[in-house]
Short mmCIF file of C-alpha atoms in Angstrom, two decimals:
data_model
loop_
_atom_site.label_atom_id
_atom_site.label_comp_id
_atom_site.label_asym_id
_atom_site.label_seq_id
_atom_site.Cartn_x
_atom_site.Cartn_y
_atom_site.Cartn_z
CA MET A 64 -5.20 -21.59 -4.92
CA GLU A 65 -5.95 -21.27 -1.27
CA SER A 66 -9.16 -23.03 0.14
CA ASP A 67 -12.04 -21.22 1.78
CA ASP A 68 -10.53 -22.13 5.07
CA GLU A 69 -7.22 -20.96 4.43
CA ARG A 70 -8.65 -17.66 3.26
CA ILE A 71 -10.74 -17.27 6.44
CA MET A 72 -7.74 -18.40 8.54
CA LEU A 73 -5.44 -15.59 6.98
CA LEU A 74 -8.00 -12.88 7.51
CA ARG A 75 -8.75 -14.05 11.23
CA MET A 76 -4.89 -13.87 11.72
CA LYS A 77 -4.80 -10.31 10.35
CA GLU A 78 -7.76 -9.32 12.70
CA GLU A 79 -6.13 -10.73 15.51
CA ILE A 80 -2.87 -8.84 14.67
CA GLY A 81 -4.97 -5.51 14.69
CA ARG A 82 -6.35 -6.28 18.06
CA ILE A 83 -3.07 -7.21 19.62
CA THR A 84 -1.25 -3.98 18.11
CA GLY A 85 -4.04 -2.16 19.74
CA GLU A 86 -3.36 -3.75 23.07
CA ILE A 87 0.35 -3.11 22.81
CA LEU A 88 -0.17 0.44 22.26
CA ASP A 89 -2.72 0.75 25.05
CA LEU A 90 -0.23 -1.15 27.47
CA TYR A 91 2.61 1.37 26.27
CA GLU A 92 0.30 4.40 26.92
CA GLN A 93 -0.25 3.44 30.33
CA PHE A 94 3.46 3.11 31.09
CA GLU A 95 3.72 6.54 29.51
CA LYS A 96 1.31 8.10 31.80
CA GLY A 97 3.38 6.74 34.75
CA VAL A 98 1.39 3.87 35.84
CA GLU A 99 3.52 1.69 38.00
CA MET A 100 7.18 1.28 37.45
CA GLN A 101 9.34 -1.48 38.66
CA PRO A 102 11.84 0.31 41.03
CA GLU A 103 14.73 -2.17 40.87
CA HIS A 104 15.54 -0.89 37.22
CA GLY A 105 16.37 2.62 38.32
CA VAL A 106 16.72 5.02 35.51
CA ALA A 107 15.99 2.04 33.02
CA ALA A 108 12.26 2.63 33.45
CA ARG A 109 10.66 -0.77 32.89
CA PRO A 110 6.78 -0.67 33.04
CA VAL A 111 5.12 -3.36 35.31
CA ASN A 112 3.32 -4.27 32.12
CA ALA A 113 6.45 -4.98 30.16
CA GLY A 114 5.90 -8.80 30.10
CA GLU A 115 2.54 -8.44 28.68
CA ILE A 116 4.04 -6.05 25.98
CA THR A 117 6.69 -8.62 25.18
CA ARG A 118 4.04 -11.53 25.02
CA ARG A 119 1.84 -9.65 22.67
CA ILE A 120 4.92 -8.67 20.53
CA LYS A 121 6.01 -12.38 20.28
CA ARG A 122 2.32 -13.31 19.33
CA VAL A 123 2.28 -10.82 16.43
CA VAL A 124 5.55 -11.99 15.13
CA SER A 125 4.32 -15.54 15.26
CA LEU A 126 1.02 -14.64 13.52
CA LEU A 127 3.03 -12.61 10.79
CA GLU A 128 5.30 -15.52 10.00
CA SER A 129 2.21 -17.99 9.70
CA ILE A 130 0.70 -15.46 7.29
CA ALA A 131 4.06 -15.07 5.44
CA ARG A 132 4.46 -18.88 5.27
CA SER A 133 0.82 -19.22 3.92
CA GLY A 134 0.51 -16.28 1.45
CA ALA A 135 4.03 -14.85 0.72
CA PRO A 136 6.78 -17.66 1.53
CA GLU A 137 9.42 -15.48 -0.32
CA ARG A 138 9.13 -12.75 2.33
CA ASP A 139 12.00 -12.68 4.80
CA MET A 140 10.65 -11.95 8.31
CA ALA A 141 13.93 -11.00 9.93
CA ASP A 142 13.29 -7.30 10.06
CA PHE A 143 10.07 -7.92 12.33
CA ASN A 144 12.03 -10.37 14.31
CA ARG A 145 14.83 -7.77 14.63
CA LEU A 146 12.69 -4.96 15.63
CA ALA A 147 10.80 -7.03 18.29
CA ALA A 148 14.16 -8.09 19.78
CA GLN A 149 15.23 -4.54 19.89
CA ILE A 150 12.00 -3.34 21.55
CA VAL A 151 12.42 -5.93 24.28
CA HIS A 152 16.29 -5.78 24.87
CA TYR A 153 16.59 -2.01 24.50
CA GLY A 154 13.62 -1.45 26.70
CA ASP A 155 14.93 -3.45 29.46
CA LEU A 156 18.54 -2.07 28.91
CA VAL A 157 17.88 1.61 28.71
CA GLY A 158 14.13 2.16 29.51
CA TYR A 159 11.18 1.62 27.61
CA ARG A 160 10.81 5.43 27.04
CA PHE A 161 13.53 5.18 24.52
CA VAL A 162 11.76 2.48 22.30
CA LYS A 163 8.60 4.42 21.53
CA ILE A 164 9.59 4.93 17.75
CA HIS A 165 10.07 1.24 17.65
CA ILE A 166 6.85 0.23 19.05
CA LEU A 167 4.88 2.53 16.80
CA THR A 168 7.03 1.34 13.79
CA PHE A 169 6.33 -2.28 14.58
CA CYS A 170 2.72 -1.91 15.29
CA SER A 171 1.98 0.18 12.37
CA ALA A 172 3.83 -2.21 9.87
CA ALA A 173 2.06 -5.16 11.47
CA ASP A 174 -1.37 -3.60 10.83
CA ALA A 175 -0.44 -2.56 7.38
CA VAL A 176 -0.39 -6.25 6.43
CA ALA A 177 -2.70 -6.30 3.18
CA ILE A 178 -4.57 -9.58 2.32
CA GLU A 179 -6.39 -9.18 -0.95
CA ASP A 180 -8.48 -11.83 -2.97
CA ILE A 181 -7.13 -11.61 -6.57
CA GLY A 182 -9.62 -14.40 -8.22
CA ASN A 183 -7.50 -17.18 -8.14
CA GLY A 184 -5.91 -16.76 -4.76
CA LEU A 185 -4.87 -14.33 -2.21
CA ARG A 186 -2.21 -11.71 -2.60
CA VAL A 187 -0.46 -11.11 0.76
CA ASP A 188 1.76 -7.92 1.08
CA ILE A 189 3.78 -7.74 4.30
CA PRO A 190 5.51 -4.43 4.46
CA GLY A 191 9.34 -4.08 5.36
CA ILE A 192 10.65 -2.17 8.21
CA ALA A 193 13.60 0.03 7.91
CA ILE A 194 14.52 1.62 11.32
CA SER A 195 18.03 1.97 12.56
CA SER A 196 18.58 0.19 15.72
CA PHE A 197 20.18 3.64 17.01
CA ARG A 198 17.34 5.56 16.50
CA THR A 199 15.66 6.63 19.94
CA ASP A 200 13.23 9.03 21.06
CA ILE A 201 14.82 10.96 23.97
CA PRO A 202 12.34 11.90 26.59
CA LEU A 203 12.29 15.74 27.48
CA HIS A 204 11.44 14.65 31.05
CA ILE A 205 12.27 11.61 32.98
#
């Protein structure tokens, strides 16, 4: 049974995940609107704020792993780690316009974490992610 402090900590982590995923989506939206690109990447458009997106994605993964350790220790977090790595590496390799579906999936799945008080403890449900590493959104205009 979790203590009140542990319950509060888990709920705060979930709230922080929601705030950070909102920031990730805002940063990506700025990029999509054409706010400052790094010219040295040529056709692989990398937003100036790519480092901010990466830092926030890593923080979300860290929070999810902490929640899993506390409330769902049997949950393997490899799918979240894999998707986070795909976003960062594919974004740098072929351009962030091609990882939109990955970013949306990552943020949606992270936001869908459910923490429920079941009387004698908390039930933590962390959804799985099933997305092909080859799935991309091809922009109609570049």
